[in-house]
JSON list of C-alpha atoms in Angstrom, two decimals:
[
{"chain": "A", "resi": 27, "resn": "MET", "atom": "CA", "xyz": [-14.44, -7.74, 25.53]},
{"chain": "A", "resi": 28, "resn": "ALA", "atom": "CA", "xyz": [-11.41, -6.92, 23.40]},
{"chain": "A", "resi": 29, "resn": "LYS", "atom": "CA", "xyz": [-11.51, -7.28, 19.65]},
{"chain": "A", "resi": 30, "resn": "THR", "atom": "CA", "xyz": [-10.10, -10.53, 18.25]},
{"chain": "A", "resi": 31, "resn": "ILE", "atom": "CA", "xyz": [-7.04, -9.89, 16.12]},
{"chain": "A", "resi": 32, "resn": "LYS", "atom": "CA", "xyz": [-6.68, -12.11, 13.08]},
{"chain": "A", "resi": 33, "resn": "ILE", "atom": "CA", "xyz": [-3.10, -12.87, 12.22]},
{"chain": "A", "resi": 34, "resn": "THR", "atom": "CA", "xyz": [-1.08, -15.32, 10.18]},
{"chain": "A", "resi": 35, "resn": "ASP", "atom": "CA", "xyz": [1.55, -17.54, 11.79]},
{"chain": "A", "resi": 36, "resn": "ASP", "atom": "CA", "xyz": [4.32, -15.34, 10.28]},
{"chain": "A", "resi": 37, "resn": "GLY", "atom": "CA", "xyz": [2.65, -12.23, 11.67]},
{"chain": "A", "resi": 38, "resn": "LEU", "atom": "CA", "xyz": [2.48, -13.80, 15.12]},
{"chain": "A", "resi": 39, "resn": "LYS", "atom": "CA", "xyz": [6.18, -14.67, 15.01]},
{"chain": "A", "resi": 40, "resn": "LYS", "atom": "CA", "xyz": [7.06, -11.09, 14.01]},
{"chain": "A", "resi": 41, "resn": "LEU", "atom": "CA", "xyz": [4.98, -9.67, 16.89]},
{"chain": "A", "resi": 42, "resn": "GLN", "atom": "CA", "xyz": [6.63, -12.03, 19.37]},
{"chain": "A", "resi": 43, "resn": "GLU", "atom": "CA", "xyz": [10.09, -11.11, 18.05]},
{"chain": "A", "resi": 44, "resn": "GLU", "atom": "CA", "xyz": [9.31, -7.39, 18.30]},
{"chain": "A", "resi": 45, "resn": "LEU", "atom": "CA", "xyz": [8.10, -7.85, 21.88]},
{"chain": "A", "resi": 46, "resn": "GLU", "atom": "CA", "xyz": [11.25, -9.76, 22.85]},
{"chain": "A", "resi": 47, "resn": "ILE", "atom": "CA", "xyz": [13.52, -7.11, 21.29]},
{"chain": "A", "resi": 48, "resn": "LEU", "atom": "CA", "xyz": [11.65, -4.27, 23.02]},
{"chain": "A", "resi": 49, "resn": "LYS", "atom": "CA", "xyz": [11.76, -6.02, 26.41]},
{"chain": "A", "resi": 50, "resn": "THR", "atom": "CA", "xyz": [15.46, -6.82, 26.21]},
{"chain": "A", "resi": 51, "resn": "GLN", "atom": "CA", "xyz": [17.48, -4.64, 23.85]},
{"chain": "A", "resi": 52, "resn": "GLY", "atom": "CA", "xyz": [15.00, -1.73, 23.76]},
{"chain": "A", "resi": 53, "resn": "ARG", "atom": "CA", "xyz": [14.78, -1.40, 27.53]},
{"chain": "A", "resi": 54, "resn": "ALA", "atom": "CA", "xyz": [18.54, -1.79, 27.97]},
{"chain": "A", "resi": 55, "resn": "ASP", "atom": "CA", "xyz": [19.31, 0.85, 25.31]},
{"chain": "A", "resi": 56, "resn": "ILE", "atom": "CA", "xyz": [16.91, 3.39, 26.78]},
{"chain": "A", "resi": 57, "resn": "ALA", "atom": "CA", "xyz": [18.17, 2.78, 30.32]},
{"chain": "A", "resi": 58, "resn": "GLU", "atom": "CA", "xyz": [21.69, 3.57, 29.09]},
{"chain": "A", "resi": 59, "resn": "LYS", "atom": "CA", "xyz": [20.47, 6.76, 27.33]},
{"chain": "A", "resi": 60, "resn": "ILE", "atom": "CA", "xyz": [18.73, 7.90, 30.53]},
{"chain": "A", "resi": 61, "resn": "LYS", "atom": "CA", "xyz": [21.87, 7.17, 32.57]},
{"chain": "A", "resi": 62, "resn": "VAL", "atom": "CA", "xyz": [24.04, 9.18, 30.15]},
{"chain": "A", "resi": 63, "resn": "ALA", "atom": "CA", "xyz": [21.53, 12.06, 30.04]},
{"chain": "A", "resi": 64, "resn": "ARG", "atom": "CA", "xyz": [21.40, 12.21, 33.86]},
{"chain": "A", "resi": 65, "resn": "GLY", "atom": "CA", "xyz": [25.15, 12.73, 33.80]},
{"chain": "A", "resi": 66, "resn": "TYR", "atom": "CA", "xyz": [24.62, 16.03, 31.98]},
{"chain": "A", "resi": 67, "resn": "GLY", "atom": "CA", "xyz": [23.39, 17.63, 35.19]},
{"chain": "A", "resi": 68, "resn": "ASP", "atom": "CA", "xyz": [20.24, 19.68, 35.87]},
{"chain": "A", "resi": 69, "resn": "LEU", "atom": "CA", "xyz": [17.28, 17.54, 34.73]},
{"chain": "A", "resi": 70, "resn": "SER", "atom": "CA", "xyz": [14.87, 20.48, 34.55]},
{"chain": "A", "resi": 71, "resn": "GLU", "atom": "CA", "xyz": [16.60, 21.84, 31.42]},
{"chain": "A", "resi": 72, "resn": "ASN", "atom": "CA", "xyz": [18.02, 18.62, 30.04]},
{"chain": "A", "resi": 73, "resn": "SER", "atom": "CA", "xyz": [16.51, 17.92, 26.61]},
{"chain": "A", "resi": 74, "resn": "GLU", "atom": "CA", "xyz": [18.44, 14.65, 26.20]},
{"chain": "A", "resi": 75, "resn": "TYR", "atom": "CA", "xyz": [16.88, 13.37, 29.43]},
{"chain": "A", "resi": 76, "resn": "ASP", "atom": "CA", "xyz": [13.37, 14.47, 28.36]},
{"chain": "A", "resi": 77, "resn": "GLU", "atom": "CA", "xyz": [13.82, 12.83, 24.96]},
{"chain": "A", "resi": 78, "resn": "ALA", "atom": "CA", "xyz": [15.07, 9.58, 26.53]},
{"chain": "A", "resi": 79, "resn": "LYS", "atom": "CA", "xyz": [12.13, 9.51, 28.96]},
{"chain": "A", "resi": 80, "resn": "ASN", "atom": "CA", "xyz": [9.69, 10.07, 26.05]},
{"chain": "A", "resi": 81, "resn": "GLU", "atom": "CA", "xyz": [11.33, 7.25, 24.10]},
{"chain": "A", "resi": 82, "resn": "GLN", "atom": "CA", "xyz": [11.06, 5.03, 27.19]},
{"chain": "A", "resi": 83, "resn": "ALA", "atom": "CA", "xyz": [7.34, 5.80, 27.43]},
{"chain": "A", "resi": 84, "resn": "LYS", "atom": "CA", "xyz": [6.87, 4.88, 23.75]},
{"chain": "A", "resi": 85, "resn": "ILE", "atom": "CA", "xyz": [8.69, 1.56, 24.22]},
{"chain": "A", "resi": 86, "resn": "GLU", "atom": "CA", "xyz": [6.65, 0.69, 27.31]},
{"chain": "A", "resi": 87, "resn": "ALA", "atom": "CA", "xyz": [3.39, 1.65, 25.54]},
{"chain": "A", "resi": 88, "resn": "ARG", "atom": "CA", "xyz": [4.28, -0.57, 22.57]},
{"chain": "A", "resi": 89, "resn": "ILE", "atom": "CA", "xyz": [5.09, -3.48, 24.93]},
{"chain": "A", "resi": 90, "resn": "VAL", "atom": "CA", "xyz": [1.68, -3.11, 26.60]},
{"chain": "A", "resi": 91, "resn": "GLU", "atom": "CA", "xyz": [-0.01, -2.86, 23.17]},
{"chain": "A", "resi": 92, "resn": "ILE", "atom": "CA", "xyz": [1.66, -6.03, 21.85]},
{"chain": "A", "resi": 93, "resn": "GLU", "atom": "CA", "xyz": [0.94, -7.96, 25.06]},
{"chain": "A", "resi": 94, "resn": "ALA", "atom": "CA", "xyz": [-2.74, -6.96, 24.82]},
{"chain": "A", "resi": 95, "resn": "MET", "atom": "CA", "xyz": [-2.84, -8.06, 21.16]},
{"chain": "A", "resi": 96, "resn": "LEU", "atom": "CA", "xyz": [-1.28, -11.41, 21.98]},
{"chain": "A", "resi": 97, "resn": "LYS", "atom": "CA", "xyz": [-4.10, -12.12, 24.45]},
{"chain": "A", "resi": 98, "resn": "ASN", "atom": "CA", "xyz": [-6.75, -11.74, 21.73]},
{"chain": "A", "resi": 99, "resn": "ILE", "atom": "CA", "xyz": [-5.22, -13.45, 18.73]},
{"chain": "A", "resi": 100, "resn": "GLU", "atom": "CA", "xyz": [-6.91, -15.79, 16.30]},
{"chain": "A", "resi": 101, "resn": "ILE", "atom": "CA", "xyz": [-4.31, -17.50, 14.13]},
{"chain": "A", "resi": 102, "resn": "ILE", "atom": "CA", "xyz": [-5.38, -17.80, 10.52]},
{"chain": "A", "resi": 103, "resn": "GLU", "atom": "CA", "xyz": [-4.65, -21.27, 9.23]},
{"chain": "A", "resi": 104, "resn": "ASP", "atom": "CA", "xyz": [-2.29, -21.48, 6.27]},
{"chain": "A", "resi": 105, "resn": "VAL", "atom": "CA", "xyz": [-4.25, -22.01, 3.07]},
{"chain": "A", "resi": 106, "resn": "LYS", "atom": "CA", "xyz": [-3.40, -25.38, 1.54]},
{"chain": "A", "resi": 107, "resn": "GLY", "atom": "CA", "xyz": [-3.25, -25.71, -2.25]},
{"chain": "A", "resi": 108, "resn": "LYS", "atom": "CA", "xyz": [-5.33, -23.37, -4.38]},
{"chain": "A", "resi": 109, "resn": "ALA", "atom": "CA", "xyz": [-7.95, -21.35, -2.54]},
{"chain": "A", "resi": 110, "resn": "LYS", "atom": "CA", "xyz": [-11.38, -21.19, -4.14]},
{"chain": "A", "resi": 111, "resn": "THR", "atom": "CA", "xyz": [-12.39, -17.94, -2.43]},
{"chain": "A", "resi": 112, "resn": "VAL", "atom": "CA", "xyz": [-10.56, -14.95, -0.99]},
{"chain": "A", "resi": 113, "resn": "VAL", "atom": "CA", "xyz": [-9.77, -15.44, 2.69]},
{"chain": "A", "resi": 114, "resn": "ILE", "atom": "CA", "xyz": [-7.14, -14.00, 5.01]},
{"chain": "A", "resi": 115, "resn": "GLY", "atom": "CA", "xyz": [-3.75, -15.39, 4.09]},
{"chain": "A", "resi": 116, "resn": "VAL", "atom": "CA", "xyz": [-4.19, -15.66, 0.31]},
{"chain": "A", "resi": 117, "resn": "LYS", "atom": "CA", "xyz": [-2.71, -13.62, -2.52]},
{"chain": "A", "resi": 118, "resn": "VAL", "atom": "CA", "xyz": [-5.16, -12.17, -5.00]},
{"chain": "A", "resi": 119, "resn": "LYS", "atom": "CA", "xyz": [-4.31, -10.94, -8.49]},
{"chain": "A", "resi": 120, "resn": "VAL", "atom": "CA", "xyz": [-6.84, -8.36, -9.67]},
{"chain": "A", "resi": 121, "resn": "LEU", "atom": "CA", "xyz": [-7.46, -6.24, -12.73]},
{"chain": "A", "resi": 122, "resn": "ASP", "atom": "CA", "xyz": [-8.53, -2.61, -12.45]},
{"chain": "A", "resi": 123, "resn": "GLU", "atom": "CA", "xyz": [-10.95, -2.63, -15.37]},
{"chain": "A", "resi": 124, "resn": "GLU", "atom": "CA", "xyz": [-10.97, 1.14, -15.85]},
{"chain": "A", "resi": 125, "resn": "PHE", "atom": "CA", "xyz": [-7.19, 1.50, -16.25]},
{"chain": "A", "resi": 126, "resn": "GLY", "atom": "CA", "xyz": [-6.25, -2.04, -17.27]},
{"chain": "A", "resi": 127, "resn": "ASP", "atom": "CA", "xyz": [-3.74, -2.32, -14.40]},
{"chain": "A", "resi": 128, "resn": "GLU", "atom": "CA", "xyz": [-3.05, -5.64, -12.72]},
{"chain": "A", "resi": 129, "resn": "SER", "atom": "CA", "xyz": [-2.14, -5.74, -9.05]},
{"chain": "A", "resi": 130, "resn": "GLU", "atom": "CA", "xyz": [-1.46, -8.46, -6.52]},
{"chain": "A", "resi": 131, "resn": "TYR", "atom": "CA", "xyz": [-2.51, -8.18, -2.90]},
{"chain": "A", "resi": 132, "resn": "HIS", "atom": "CA", "xyz": [-1.78, -10.41, 0.05]},
{"chain": "A", "resi": 133, "resn": "VAL", "atom": "CA", "xyz": [-4.84, -10.27, 2.33]},
{"chain": "A", "resi": 134, "resn": "VAL", "atom": "CA", "xyz": [-3.72, -10.23, 5.98]},
{"chain": "A", "resi": 135, "resn": "GLY", "atom": "CA", "xyz": [-5.04, -9.23, 9.40]},
{"chain": "A", "resi": 136, "resn": "SER", "atom": "CA", "xyz": [-4.94, -5.55, 10.32]},
{"chain": "A", "resi": 137, "resn": "THR", "atom": "CA", "xyz": [-1.79, -5.83, 12.46]},
{"chain": "A", "resi": 138, "resn": "GLU", "atom": "CA", "xyz": [0.20, -7.19, 9.50]},
{"chain": "A", "resi": 139, "resn": "ALA", "atom": "CA", "xyz": [-1.01, -4.74, 6.86]},
{"chain": "A", "resi": 140, "resn": "ASP", "atom": "CA", "xyz": [1.71, -3.00, 4.87]},
{"chain": "A", "resi": 141, "resn": "PRO", "atom": "CA", "xyz": [0.26, -1.54, 1.66]},
{"chain": "A", "resi": 142, "resn": "ARG", "atom": "CA", "xyz": [3.70, -0.62, 0.30]},
{"chain": "A", "resi": 143, "resn": "SER", "atom": "CA", "xyz": [4.63, -4.29, 0.19]},
{"chain": "A", "resi": 144, "resn": "GLY", "atom": "CA", "xyz": [1.22, -5.40, -1.13]},
{"chain": "A", "resi": 145, "resn": "LYS", "atom": "CA", "xyz": [-0.17, -6.60, 2.21]},
{"chain": "A", "resi": 146, "resn": "ILE", "atom": "CA", "xyz": [-3.69, -5.28, 2.67]},
{"chain": "A", "resi": 147, "resn": "SER", "atom": "CA", "xyz": [-5.88, -5.63, 5.74]},
{"chain": "A", "resi": 148, "resn": "ASP", "atom": "CA", "xyz": [-9.06, -7.66, 5.71]},
{"chain": "A", "resi": 149, "resn": "GLU", "atom": "CA", "xyz": [-10.63, -4.51, 7.21]},
{"chain": "A", "resi": 150, "resn": "SER", "atom": "CA", "xyz": [-9.49, -2.14, 4.44]},
{"chain": "A", "resi": 151, "resn": "PRO", "atom": "CA", "xyz": [-12.01, -1.16, 1.73]},
{"chain": "A", "resi": 152, "resn": "VAL", "atom": "CA", "xyz": [-10.29, -3.39, -0.87]},
{"chain": "A", "resi": 153, "resn": "GLY", "atom": "CA", "xyz": [-9.72, -6.28, 1.55]},
{"chain": "A", "resi": 154, "resn": "LYS", "atom": "CA", "xyz": [-13.30, -6.19, 2.80]},
{"chain": "A", "resi": 155, "resn": "ALA", "atom": "CA", "xyz": [-14.69, -6.14, -0.74]},
{"chain": "A", "resi": 156, "resn": "LEU", "atom": "CA", "xyz": [-12.52, -9.08, -1.87]},
{"chain": "A", "resi": 157, "resn": "LEU", "atom": "CA", "xyz": [-13.25, -11.43, 1.06]},
{"chain": "A", "resi": 158, "resn": "GLY", "atom": "CA", "xyz": [-15.40, -14.40, 0.06]},
{"chain": "A", "resi": 159, "resn": "LYS", "atom": "CA", "xyz": [-15.19, -13.68, -3.67]},
{"chain": "A", "resi": 160, "resn": "LYS", "atom": "CA", "xyz": [-14.06, -16.15, -6.38]},
{"chain": "A", "resi": 161, "resn": "ILE", "atom": "CA", "xyz": [-11.94, -16.00, -9.54]},
{"chain": "A", "resi": 162, "resn": "GLY", "atom": "CA", "xyz": [-13.86, -14.11, -12.22]},
{"chain": "A", "resi": 163, "resn": "ASP", "atom": "CA", "xyz": [-15.93, -12.10, -9.71]},
{"chain": "A", "resi": 164, "resn": "GLU", "atom": "CA", "xyz": [-16.07, -8.35, -10.12]},
{"chain": "A", "resi": 165, "resn": "VAL", "atom": "CA", "xyz": [-16.17, -6.19, -7.02]},
{"chain": "A", "resi": 166, "resn": "ILE", "atom": "CA", "xyz": [-16.92, -2.53, -6.59]},
{"chain": "A", "resi": 167, "resn": "ILE", "atom": "CA", "xyz": [-14.76, -0.89, -3.95]},
{"chain": "A", "resi": 168, "resn": "GLU", "atom": "CA", "xyz": [-16.05, 2.12, -2.04]},
{"chain": "A", "resi": 169, "resn": "ALA", "atom": "CA", "xyz": [-12.89, 4.09, -1.29]},
{"chain": "A", "resi": 170, "resn": "PRO", "atom": "CA", "xyz": [-12.35, 7.62, 0.01]},
{"chain": "A", "resi": 171, "resn": "GLY", "atom": "CA", "xyz": [-11.34, 8.70, -3.52]},
{"chain": "A", "resi": 172, "resn": "GLY", "atom": "CA", "xyz": [-14.51, 7.23, -5.04]},
{"chain": "A", "resi": 173, "resn": "GLU", "atom": "CA", "xyz": [-15.68, 3.91, -6.42]},
{"chain": "A", "resi": 174, "resn": "PHE", "atom": "CA", "xyz": [-13.62, 1.60, -8.59]},
{"chain": "A", "resi": 175, "resn": "LYS", "atom": "CA", "xyz": [-14.10, -1.89, -9.96]},
{"chain": "A", "resi": 176, "resn": "LEU", "atom": "CA", "xyz": [-11.71, -4.84, -9.73]},
{"chain": "A", "resi": 177, "resn": "LYS", "atom": "CA", "xyz": [-11.96, -8.24, -11.38]},
{"chain": "A", "resi": 178, "resn": "ILE", "atom": "CA", "xyz": [-10.38, -11.21, -9.58]},
{"chain": "A", "resi": 179, "resn": "LEU", "atom": "CA", "xyz": [-7.97, -12.98, -11.92]},
{"chain": "A", "resi": 180, "resn": "GLU", "atom": "CA", "xyz": [-6.19, -15.39, -9.61]},
{"chain": "A", "resi": 181, "resn": "ILE", "atom": "CA", "xyz": [-6.20, -16.59, -5.98]},
{"chain": "A", "resi": 182, "resn": "SER", "atom": "CA", "xyz": [-3.13, -18.33, -4.54]},
{"chain": "A", "resi": 183, "resn": "LYS", "atom": "CA", "xyz": [-1.60, -19.07, -1.18]}
]
């Protein structure tokens, strides 16, 4: 059985939009590139054709991947009001007690994770450690670079 993918409603919409774009615009664009590359003659030494075919394979693989994900999705309900514990879909403000730095993370499913924009996966070391915790709790995170401690300051939706 395939793994259930936890995702927010926004994440689901983004996946569906990506799939639609790949199936329509992506396929049409790559078909045009292949047509143009074929016009360059001998396909055995045609790097444009090879590149277009590789790009086509990537698009088709991503379509299959998204379709498989969509079959195994569990939509995370939007958190109403103030959350009492950390769950997928909430924002968590934490304090790194060693350095005195405050950070805010949005805990999301693994398909939506984007650390650069503050979205961390529920399966990441930090996300896993924060799940189920309350304001005031201190958590020790086991990360590849070593252990560090965070204190939960705030939980919001």
